[in-house]
């Protein structure tokens, strides 16, 4: 029986693995009805630039710090008692669902990573919420996750410690 070499695309997909293997399963979620100032502080505290937005446990959008802070760039500054001008209070009256991107592109854990990368590129996004079949979040796939997955495949395999030890014992 003759075997054939799979097409390059299949080989690349196999090398890259799945979304489930590359994604981050600790995902910061923002509630759609949360005040924008609270959401912005949460994203900043958790060190992420964006997050899936949920309503009743299902992903309904994505919001970024840029989305949350854009209204502030358009608003006049309010003087405070200190030396700084602030305007965070203006975000308190705005809800996340008013600023989020709706109908977000999402991925599933069993997708080939290449499919998710194409989805990110076509949608022009830096992150994809990863959802189960009911739309509930199970993780997030970011550009950094994709780069880590590729870098893992590019790194040469390390020699096992036992093999190195046996070579050293011969000296």
Tab-separated table of C-alpha atoms in Angstrom:
chain	number	residue	atom	x	y	z
A	1	UNK	CA	0.000	0.000	0.000
A	2	UNK	CA	1.363	3.398	-0.985
A	3	UNK	CA	1.109	6.290	1.438
A	4	UNK	CA	0.995	9.851	0.267
A	5	UNK	CA	2.398	12.911	1.923
A	6	UNK	CA	-0.409	15.103	3.238
A	7	UNK	CA	-0.754	18.568	1.703
A	8	UNK	CA	1.298	21.318	3.329
A	9	UNK	CA	-1.848	22.877	4.833
A	10	UNK	CA	-2.737	19.656	6.635
A	11	UNK	CA	0.797	19.309	7.930
A	12	UNK	CA	0.837	22.915	9.137
A	13	UNK	CA	-2.538	22.500	10.850
A	14	UNK	CA	-1.332	19.331	12.552
A	15	UNK	CA	1.832	21.085	13.731
A	16	UNK	CA	-0.041	24.091	15.108
A	17	UNK	CA	-2.546	22.020	17.062
A	18	UNK	CA	-5.939	23.118	18.300
A	19	UNK	CA	-7.421	26.225	19.843
A	20	UNK	CA	-7.922	24.264	23.069
A	21	UNK	CA	-4.200	23.551	23.320
A	22	UNK	CA	-3.206	27.179	22.654
A	23	UNK	CA	-5.908	29.187	24.471
A	24	UNK	CA	-5.783	30.707	27.926
A	25	UNK	CA	-8.402	29.075	30.099
A	26	UNK	CA	-8.304	31.759	32.780
A	27	UNK	CA	-10.395	34.380	31.071
A	28	UNK	CA	-11.445	37.765	32.437
A	29	UNK	CA	-15.164	38.292	31.818
A	30	UNK	CA	-17.094	41.561	31.904
A	31	UNK	CA	-20.840	41.771	32.455
A	32	UNK	CA	-22.802	43.619	29.783
A	33	UNK	CA	-24.644	45.731	32.363
A	34	UNK	CA	-21.541	46.652	34.353
A	35	UNK	CA	-20.610	50.352	34.526
A	36	UNK	CA	-17.803	51.157	32.080
A	37	UNK	CA	-15.557	52.617	34.800
A	38	UNK	CA	-15.715	49.381	36.814
A	39	UNK	CA	-14.948	47.325	33.705
A	40	UNK	CA	-11.980	49.560	32.778
A	41	UNK	CA	-10.504	49.237	36.268
A	42	UNK	CA	-11.002	45.447	36.152
A	43	UNK	CA	-9.206	45.095	32.813
A	44	UNK	CA	-6.380	47.313	34.036
A	45	UNK	CA	-6.083	45.412	37.338
A	46	UNK	CA	-5.975	42.055	35.551
A	47	UNK	CA	-3.461	43.310	32.972
A	48	UNK	CA	-5.556	42.613	29.883
A	49	UNK	CA	-6.506	44.977	27.086
A	50	UNK	CA	-9.871	43.417	26.327
A	51	UNK	CA	-12.353	40.788	27.436
A	52	UNK	CA	-15.454	38.889	26.403
A	53	UNK	CA	-18.717	40.458	27.552
A	54	UNK	CA	-21.328	38.115	28.986
A	55	UNK	CA	-25.033	38.317	29.675
A	56	UNK	CA	-26.644	35.441	31.584
A	57	UNK	CA	-23.427	33.450	31.201
A	58	UNK	CA	-23.194	33.647	27.404
A	59	UNK	CA	-20.779	35.697	25.308
A	60	UNK	CA	-22.624	38.637	23.713
A	61	UNK	CA	-19.698	40.894	22.808
A	62	UNK	CA	-16.106	41.907	23.351
A	63	UNK	CA	-14.885	45.126	24.936
A	64	UNK	CA	-11.407	46.629	24.946
A	65	UNK	CA	-9.850	49.339	27.067
A	66	UNK	CA	-9.895	51.482	23.938
A	67	UNK	CA	-13.679	50.973	23.639
A	68	UNK	CA	-14.125	51.912	27.288
A	69	UNK	CA	-11.873	54.965	27.208
A	70	UNK	CA	-12.998	56.483	23.899
A	71	UNK	CA	-15.880	58.435	25.539
A	72	UNK	CA	-13.329	60.047	27.865
A	73	UNK	CA	-11.270	61.313	24.949
A	74	UNK	CA	-14.334	63.117	23.642
A	75	UNK	CA	-15.427	64.606	26.982
A	76	UNK	CA	-14.165	67.785	28.678
A	77	UNK	CA	-11.975	67.207	31.728
A	78	UNK	CA	-13.400	67.747	35.197
A	79	UNK	CA	-11.237	69.494	37.827
A	80	UNK	CA	-10.575	67.615	41.060
A	81	UNK	CA	-9.399	68.776	44.439
A	82	UNK	CA	-5.867	67.646	43.588
A	83	UNK	CA	-3.475	68.807	40.880
A	84	UNK	CA	-4.973	66.484	38.248
A	85	UNK	CA	-7.953	66.700	35.967
A	86	UNK	CA	-10.155	63.615	35.930
A	87	UNK	CA	-13.199	62.360	34.095
A	88	UNK	CA	-13.707	58.775	35.257
A	89	UNK	CA	-17.050	59.765	36.771
A	90	UNK	CA	-18.416	60.133	33.234
A	91	UNK	CA	-17.898	56.427	32.611
A	92	UNK	CA	-20.003	55.498	35.649
A	93	UNK	CA	-23.163	56.420	33.746
A	94	UNK	CA	-22.251	54.299	30.704
A	95	UNK	CA	-22.805	50.536	30.611
A	96	UNK	CA	-20.429	48.113	28.909
A	97	UNK	CA	-23.091	46.974	26.414
A	98	UNK	CA	-23.189	50.536	25.047
A	99	UNK	CA	-19.489	50.432	24.128
A	100	UNK	CA	-18.765	46.771	23.295
A	101	UNK	CA	-18.401	45.180	19.895
A	102	UNK	CA	-21.490	43.082	19.290
A	103	UNK	CA	-21.759	39.774	17.458
A	104	UNK	CA	-18.168	38.815	18.288
A	105	UNK	CA	-16.165	36.306	16.326
A	106	UNK	CA	-15.671	33.271	18.562
A	107	UNK	CA	-13.792	29.980	18.386
A	108	UNK	CA	-14.283	26.449	19.686
A	109	UNK	CA	-11.681	24.348	21.511
A	110	UNK	CA	-11.659	21.666	18.824
A	111	UNK	CA	-10.922	24.075	15.968
A	112	UNK	CA	-7.513	23.834	14.305
A	113	UNK	CA	-5.441	26.814	15.414
A	114	UNK	CA	-5.018	27.855	11.781
A	115	UNK	CA	-8.797	28.278	11.437
A	116	UNK	CA	-8.869	30.574	14.466
A	117	UNK	CA	-5.937	32.627	13.133
A	118	UNK	CA	-7.776	33.161	9.850
A	119	UNK	CA	-10.918	34.126	11.773
A	120	UNK	CA	-8.957	36.680	13.825
A	121	UNK	CA	-7.387	38.147	10.702
A	122	UNK	CA	-10.667	38.331	8.776
A	123	UNK	CA	-12.488	39.922	11.724
A	124	UNK	CA	-9.578	42.309	12.434
A	125	UNK	CA	-9.392	41.331	16.101
A	126	UNK	CA	-6.610	40.484	18.529
A	127	UNK	CA	-8.606	38.036	20.627
A	128	UNK	CA	-11.310	35.431	20.199
A	129	UNK	CA	-13.525	34.254	23.027
A	130	UNK	CA	-13.516	30.457	23.037
A	131	UNK	CA	-17.004	29.133	23.722
A	132	UNK	CA	-18.754	25.825	24.255
A	133	UNK	CA	-21.670	24.790	22.017
A	134	UNK	CA	-24.106	26.850	24.124
A	135	UNK	CA	-22.046	30.065	23.832
A	136	UNK	CA	-20.623	29.937	27.348
A	137	UNK	CA	-16.985	31.052	27.636
A	138	UNK	CA	-14.348	28.400	28.301
A	139	UNK	CA	-11.267	30.452	27.440
A	140	UNK	CA	-9.787	33.123	25.238
A	141	UNK	CA	-7.350	32.943	22.354
A	142	UNK	CA	-5.139	35.998	21.979
A	143	UNK	CA	-2.440	36.964	19.535
A	144	UNK	CA	0.111	36.171	22.251
A	145	UNK	CA	-1.376	32.667	22.669
A	146	UNK	CA	-0.975	32.068	18.927
A	147	UNK	CA	2.646	33.282	19.000
A	148	UNK	CA	3.402	31.035	21.997
A	149	UNK	CA	1.934	28.025	20.159
A	150	UNK	CA	4.074	28.743	17.086
A	151	UNK	CA	7.196	29.346	19.189
A	152	UNK	CA	6.658	25.996	20.972
A	153	UNK	CA	6.771	24.267	17.597
A	154	UNK	CA	9.821	26.209	16.408
A	155	UNK	CA	11.988	25.503	19.450
A	156	UNK	CA	14.310	22.536	19.038
A	157	UNK	CA	13.436	19.582	21.199
A	158	UNK	CA	15.558	19.526	24.336
A	159	UNK	CA	17.671	16.496	25.053
A	160	UNK	CA	16.299	14.431	27.897
A	161	UNK	CA	18.307	14.790	31.153
A	162	UNK	CA	19.088	11.045	31.243
A	163	UNK	CA	20.608	11.158	27.771
A	164	UNK	CA	22.777	14.145	28.671
A	165	UNK	CA	23.845	12.463	31.889
A	166	UNK	CA	24.933	9.317	30.086
A	167	UNK	CA	27.069	11.329	27.696
A	168	UNK	CA	28.716	13.110	30.591
A	169	UNK	CA	29.390	9.823	32.406
A	170	UNK	CA	31.484	8.637	29.465
A	171	UNK	CA	34.073	11.366	30.115
